[in-house]
């Protein structure tokens, strides 16, 4: 494809200023080829993600939608709304956790999405890390991780570094628990002996 030089465009009065045209050209080129198209918040593409959530959280026992059909719909949404695939994966995992009764559909869907095990494991690991400051981890997250591991979608060895306590701390924690148990046993034994002696004294 041939095009006129900037100087020629200015000479023919097709552009107002060569300098302004050059600056605008650089800005447009940068925006098209170098600006990162990332949507970090759901609200930035609310319609696309809202439709995604609707597709993922439907009652599959009623709609009879297959994993292949669901995959096609999600791909269409990614293309039409320019959605971030990693964000889409996060929503799939989130929906899977809350709809474990449809595990076959979600497992087949994840196989169709072809995300590598490490990426999937990092998402699950991040969810586990969010629970570290809380008293208990949701049972649904354990069940989700078990489903993913049993279906060969991620490896347990890759998940372990994201869990707490760390494997390296198990030995130290075990030693502390044993010492606490022994201390409690000694205290209980001493208390029992004291009570027995007290009863004997009262009998005498």
mmCIF file of C-alpha atoms in Angstrom:
data_model
loop_
_atom_site.group_PDB
_atom_site.id
_atom_site.type_symbol
_atom_site.label_atom_id
_atom_site.label_comp_id
_atom_site.label_asym_id
_atom_site.label_seq_id
_atom_site.Cartn_x
_atom_site.Cartn_y
_atom_site.Cartn_z
ATOM 1 C CA UNK A 1 0.000 0.000 0.000
ATOM 2 C CA UNK A 2 1.420 3.375 -1.040
ATOM 3 C CA UNK A 3 0.827 6.638 0.779
ATOM 4 C CA UNK A 4 1.850 10.261 0.382
ATOM 5 C CA UNK A 5 4.692 11.675 2.421
ATOM 6 C CA UNK A 6 3.847 14.086 5.232
ATOM 7 C CA UNK A 7 5.522 16.954 3.377
ATOM 8 C CA UNK A 8 3.354 16.267 0.321
ATOM 9 C CA UNK A 9 0.194 16.172 2.438
ATOM 10 C CA UNK A 10 1.100 19.548 3.897
ATOM 11 C CA UNK A 11 1.930 20.971 0.468
ATOM 12 C CA UNK A 12 -1.480 19.871 -0.863
ATOM 13 C CA UNK A 13 -3.204 21.410 2.197
ATOM 14 C CA UNK A 14 -4.547 18.009 3.197
ATOM 15 C CA UNK A 15 -3.161 18.565 6.692
ATOM 16 C CA UNK A 16 -2.861 21.807 8.642
ATOM 17 C CA UNK A 17 0.598 21.285 10.110
ATOM 18 C CA UNK A 18 3.300 18.695 9.565
ATOM 19 C CA UNK A 19 4.356 18.855 13.235
ATOM 20 C CA UNK A 20 0.825 18.405 14.589
ATOM 21 C CA UNK A 21 0.183 15.536 12.196
ATOM 22 C CA UNK A 22 3.401 13.779 13.260
ATOM 23 C CA UNK A 23 2.551 14.135 16.959
ATOM 24 C CA UNK A 24 -0.970 12.832 16.440
ATOM 25 C CA UNK A 25 0.318 9.965 14.323
ATOM 26 C CA UNK A 26 2.738 8.896 17.060
ATOM 27 C CA UNK A 27 0.001 9.048 19.742
ATOM 28 C CA UNK A 28 -2.413 6.954 17.689
ATOM 29 C CA UNK A 29 0.266 4.412 16.812
ATOM 30 C CA UNK A 30 1.286 4.100 20.459
ATOM 31 C CA UNK A 31 -2.320 3.651 21.570
ATOM 32 C CA UNK A 32 -2.979 0.992 18.935
ATOM 33 C CA UNK A 33 0.172 -1.080 19.240
ATOM 34 C CA UNK A 34 1.709 -0.468 22.646
ATOM 35 C CA UNK A 35 -1.037 0.385 25.113
ATOM 36 C CA UNK A 36 -1.847 -2.628 27.271
ATOM 37 C CA UNK A 37 -5.486 -3.593 26.950
ATOM 38 C CA UNK A 38 -6.165 -4.810 30.497
ATOM 39 C CA UNK A 39 -9.356 -4.541 32.479
ATOM 40 C CA UNK A 40 -8.419 -4.840 36.141
ATOM 41 C CA UNK A 41 -11.877 -4.186 37.546
ATOM 42 C CA UNK A 42 -15.130 -5.872 36.686
ATOM 43 C CA UNK A 43 -16.869 -2.503 36.406
ATOM 44 C CA UNK A 44 -14.605 -1.516 33.489
ATOM 45 C CA UNK A 45 -16.375 -4.043 31.246
ATOM 46 C CA UNK A 46 -19.558 -4.465 33.234
ATOM 47 C CA UNK A 47 -21.805 -5.660 30.429
ATOM 48 C CA UNK A 48 -19.401 -8.297 29.158
ATOM 49 C CA UNK A 49 -18.627 -9.680 32.591
ATOM 50 C CA UNK A 50 -22.281 -9.513 33.625
ATOM 51 C CA UNK A 51 -23.189 -11.678 30.634
ATOM 52 C CA UNK A 52 -20.316 -14.007 31.533
ATOM 53 C CA UNK A 53 -21.608 -14.445 35.082
ATOM 54 C CA UNK A 54 -25.101 -15.102 33.745
ATOM 55 C CA UNK A 55 -23.771 -17.869 31.508
ATOM 56 C CA UNK A 56 -21.649 -19.431 34.255
ATOM 57 C CA UNK A 57 -24.254 -19.384 37.021
ATOM 58 C CA UNK A 58 -27.265 -20.750 35.206
ATOM 59 C CA UNK A 59 -29.100 -23.891 36.304
ATOM 60 C CA UNK A 60 -27.522 -26.417 33.951
ATOM 61 C CA UNK A 61 -29.935 -29.161 35.004
ATOM 62 C CA UNK A 62 -32.744 -27.058 33.495
ATOM 63 C CA UNK A 63 -31.011 -25.425 30.517
ATOM 64 C CA UNK A 64 -29.241 -28.693 29.524
ATOM 65 C CA UNK A 65 -26.344 -26.604 28.212
ATOM 66 C CA UNK A 66 -23.225 -28.633 27.424
ATOM 67 C CA UNK A 67 -19.666 -27.608 28.236
ATOM 68 C CA UNK A 68 -18.958 -27.205 24.496
ATOM 69 C CA UNK A 69 -21.897 -24.819 24.080
ATOM 70 C CA UNK A 70 -20.852 -22.887 27.180
ATOM 71 C CA UNK A 71 -17.303 -22.650 25.835
ATOM 72 C CA UNK A 72 -18.539 -21.241 22.516
ATOM 73 C CA UNK A 73 -20.609 -18.600 24.320
ATOM 74 C CA UNK A 74 -17.691 -17.548 26.529
ATOM 75 C CA UNK A 75 -15.368 -17.278 23.522
ATOM 76 C CA UNK A 76 -17.942 -15.090 21.792
ATOM 77 C CA UNK A 77 -18.120 -12.816 24.847
ATOM 78 C CA UNK A 78 -14.321 -12.559 25.050
ATOM 79 C CA UNK A 79 -14.146 -11.567 21.397
ATOM 80 C CA UNK A 80 -17.084 -9.170 21.376
ATOM 81 C CA UNK A 81 -16.301 -7.329 24.628
ATOM 82 C CA UNK A 82 -12.498 -7.706 24.451
ATOM 83 C CA UNK A 83 -12.459 -9.379 27.872
ATOM 84 C CA UNK A 84 -9.293 -10.390 29.668
ATOM 85 C CA UNK A 85 -9.008 -14.226 29.420
ATOM 86 C CA UNK A 86 -7.354 -14.445 32.848
ATOM 87 C CA UNK A 87 -10.252 -12.537 34.392
ATOM 88 C CA UNK A 88 -12.601 -14.896 32.589
ATOM 89 C CA UNK A 89 -10.747 -17.876 34.072
ATOM 90 C CA UNK A 90 -11.071 -16.377 37.552
ATOM 91 C CA UNK A 91 -14.837 -16.089 37.083
ATOM 92 C CA UNK A 92 -15.036 -19.690 35.877
ATOM 93 C CA UNK A 93 -13.167 -20.871 38.984
ATOM 94 C CA UNK A 94 -15.344 -18.716 41.240
ATOM 95 C CA UNK A 95 -18.521 -20.137 39.719
ATOM 96 C CA UNK A 96 -17.137 -23.678 39.909
ATOM 97 C CA UNK A 97 -16.530 -23.257 43.649
ATOM 98 C CA UNK A 98 -20.147 -22.264 44.288
ATOM 99 C CA UNK A 99 -21.659 -24.856 41.934
ATOM 100 C CA UNK A 100 -19.715 -28.023 42.684
ATOM 101 C CA UNK A 101 -22.793 -30.084 41.798
ATOM 102 C CA UNK A 102 -22.019 -29.264 38.147
ATOM 103 C CA UNK A 103 -18.383 -30.311 38.436
ATOM 104 C CA UNK A 104 -18.375 -32.314 35.186
ATOM 105 C CA UNK A 105 -19.457 -29.288 33.140
ATOM 106 C CA UNK A 106 -16.843 -27.025 34.739
ATOM 107 C CA UNK A 107 -14.064 -29.612 34.465
ATOM 108 C CA UNK A 108 -14.825 -30.148 30.772
ATOM 109 C CA UNK A 109 -14.988 -26.375 30.281
ATOM 110 C CA UNK A 110 -11.573 -25.874 31.886
ATOM 111 C CA UNK A 111 -10.130 -28.567 29.630
ATOM 112 C CA UNK A 112 -11.547 -26.736 26.620
ATOM 113 C CA UNK A 113 -10.089 -23.406 27.785
ATOM 114 C CA UNK A 114 -6.569 -24.907 27.691
ATOM 115 C CA UNK A 115 -5.073 -22.878 30.526
ATOM 116 C CA UNK A 116 -1.802 -24.287 31.824
ATOM 117 C CA UNK A 117 -1.712 -25.926 35.244
ATOM 118 C CA UNK A 118 0.576 -23.303 36.765
ATOM 119 C CA UNK A 119 -1.798 -20.428 35.940
ATOM 120 C CA UNK A 120 -4.747 -22.334 37.366
ATOM 121 C CA UNK A 121 -2.772 -23.257 40.476
ATOM 122 C CA UNK A 122 -1.754 -19.640 41.070
ATOM 123 C CA UNK A 123 -5.402 -18.561 41.035
ATOM 124 C CA UNK A 124 -6.371 -21.268 43.536
ATOM 125 C CA UNK A 125 -3.317 -20.503 45.662
ATOM 126 C CA UNK A 126 -4.249 -16.832 45.805
ATOM 127 C CA UNK A 127 -7.718 -17.772 47.052
ATOM 128 C CA UNK A 128 -6.178 -19.894 49.817
ATOM 129 C CA UNK A 129 -3.855 -17.041 50.796
ATOM 130 C CA UNK A 130 -6.843 -14.737 51.245
ATOM 131 C CA UNK A 131 -8.082 -17.025 54.018
ATOM 132 C CA UNK A 132 -4.818 -16.948 55.993
ATOM 133 C CA UNK A 133 -5.975 -13.946 58.029
ATOM 134 C CA UNK A 134 -9.303 -15.623 58.820
ATOM 135 C CA UNK A 135 -10.125 -18.346 61.322
ATOM 136 C CA UNK A 136 -11.302 -20.935 58.820
ATOM 137 C CA UNK A 137 -10.965 -21.665 55.114
ATOM 138 C CA UNK A 138 -14.192 -22.316 53.218
ATOM 139 C CA UNK A 139 -14.903 -26.022 52.717
ATOM 140 C CA UNK A 140 -15.934 -25.269 49.141
ATOM 141 C CA UNK A 141 -12.388 -24.144 48.320
ATOM 142 C CA UNK A 142 -10.929 -27.435 49.595
ATOM 143 C CA UNK A 143 -13.487 -29.361 47.538
ATOM 144 C CA UNK A 144 -12.698 -27.244 44.482
ATOM 145 C CA UNK A 145 -8.956 -27.881 44.832
ATOM 146 C CA UNK A 146 -9.629 -31.615 45.244
ATOM 147 C CA UNK A 147 -11.725 -31.645 42.064
ATOM 148 C CA UNK A 148 -9.027 -29.851 40.075
ATOM 149 C CA UNK A 149 -6.273 -32.150 41.332
ATOM 150 C CA UNK A 150 -8.274 -35.361 40.831
ATOM 151 C CA UNK A 151 -9.091 -34.310 37.258
ATOM 152 C CA UNK A 152 -5.437 -33.561 36.494
ATOM 153 C CA UNK A 153 -6.055 -29.840 35.992
ATOM 154 C CA UNK A 154 -3.362 -28.909 38.506
ATOM 155 C CA UNK A 155 -0.723 -30.629 40.640
ATOM 156 C CA UNK A 156 -0.753 -30.844 44.432
ATOM 157 C CA UNK A 157 2.989 -30.126 44.486
ATOM 158 C CA UNK A 158 2.367 -26.787 42.762
ATOM 159 C CA UNK A 159 -0.342 -25.858 45.266
ATOM 160 C CA UNK A 160 1.630 -26.646 48.441
ATOM 161 C CA UNK A 161 3.779 -23.453 48.371
ATOM 162 C CA UNK A 162 0.565 -21.399 48.515
ATOM 163 C CA UNK A 163 -0.749 -23.183 51.620
ATOM 164 C CA UNK A 164 -0.098 -22.384 55.268
ATOM 165 C CA UNK A 165 1.609 -23.622 57.351
ATOM 166 C CA UNK A 166 4.480 -24.353 54.997
ATOM 167 C CA UNK A 167 5.842 -27.879 54.681
ATOM 168 C CA UNK A 168 9.116 -26.671 56.206
ATOM 169 C CA UNK A 169 7.235 -25.581 59.339
ATOM 170 C CA UNK A 170 5.502 -28.921 59.908
ATOM 171 C CA UNK A 171 8.388 -30.393 61.918
ATOM 172 C CA UNK A 172 8.595 -27.399 64.239
ATOM 173 C CA UNK A 173 4.822 -27.264 64.683
ATOM 174 C CA UNK A 174 4.694 -31.001 65.384
ATOM 175 C CA UNK A 175 7.370 -30.675 68.079
ATOM 176 C CA UNK A 176 5.463 -27.815 69.727
ATOM 177 C CA UNK A 177 2.199 -29.759 69.682
ATOM 178 C CA UNK A 178 3.878 -32.806 71.261
ATOM 179 C CA UNK A 179 5.433 -30.653 73.993
ATOM 180 C CA UNK A 180 2.092 -28.979 74.703
ATOM 181 C CA UNK A 181 0.403 -32.375 74.912
ATOM 182 C CA UNK A 182 3.038 -33.655 77.340
ATOM 183 C CA UNK A 183 2.734 -30.529 79.479
ATOM 184 C CA UNK A 184 -1.052 -30.880 79.574
ATOM 185 C CA UNK A 185 -0.733 -34.553 80.514
ATOM 186 C CA UNK A 186 1.680 -33.751 83.359
ATOM 187 C CA UNK A 187 -0.636 -31.037 84.658
ATOM 188 C CA UNK A 188 -3.606 -33.400 84.523
ATOM 189 C CA UNK A 189 -1.658 -36.162 86.299
ATOM 190 C CA UNK A 190 -0.500 -33.778 89.033
ATOM 191 C CA UNK A 191 -4.022 -32.474 89.494
ATOM 192 C CA UNK A 192 -5.406 -36.029 89.727
ATOM 193 C CA UNK A 193 -2.780 -37.053 92.292
ATOM 194 C CA UNK A 194 -3.530 -33.993 94.403
ATOM 195 C CA UNK A 195 -7.245 -34.744 94.340
ATOM 196 C CA UNK A 196 -6.619 -38.357 95.341
ATOM 197 C CA UNK A 197 -4.426 -37.329 98.269
ATOM 198 C CA UNK A 198 -7.029 -34.830 99.395
ATOM 199 C CA UNK A 199 -9.722 -37.526 99.395
ATOM 200 C CA UNK A 200 -7.478 -39.894 101.372
ATOM 201 C CA UNK A 201 -6.851 -37.193 103.974
ATOM 202 C CA UNK A 202 -10.574 -36.576 104.353
ATOM 203 C CA UNK A 203 -11.226 -40.288 104.862
ATOM 204 C CA UNK A 204 -8.617 -40.493 107.622
#
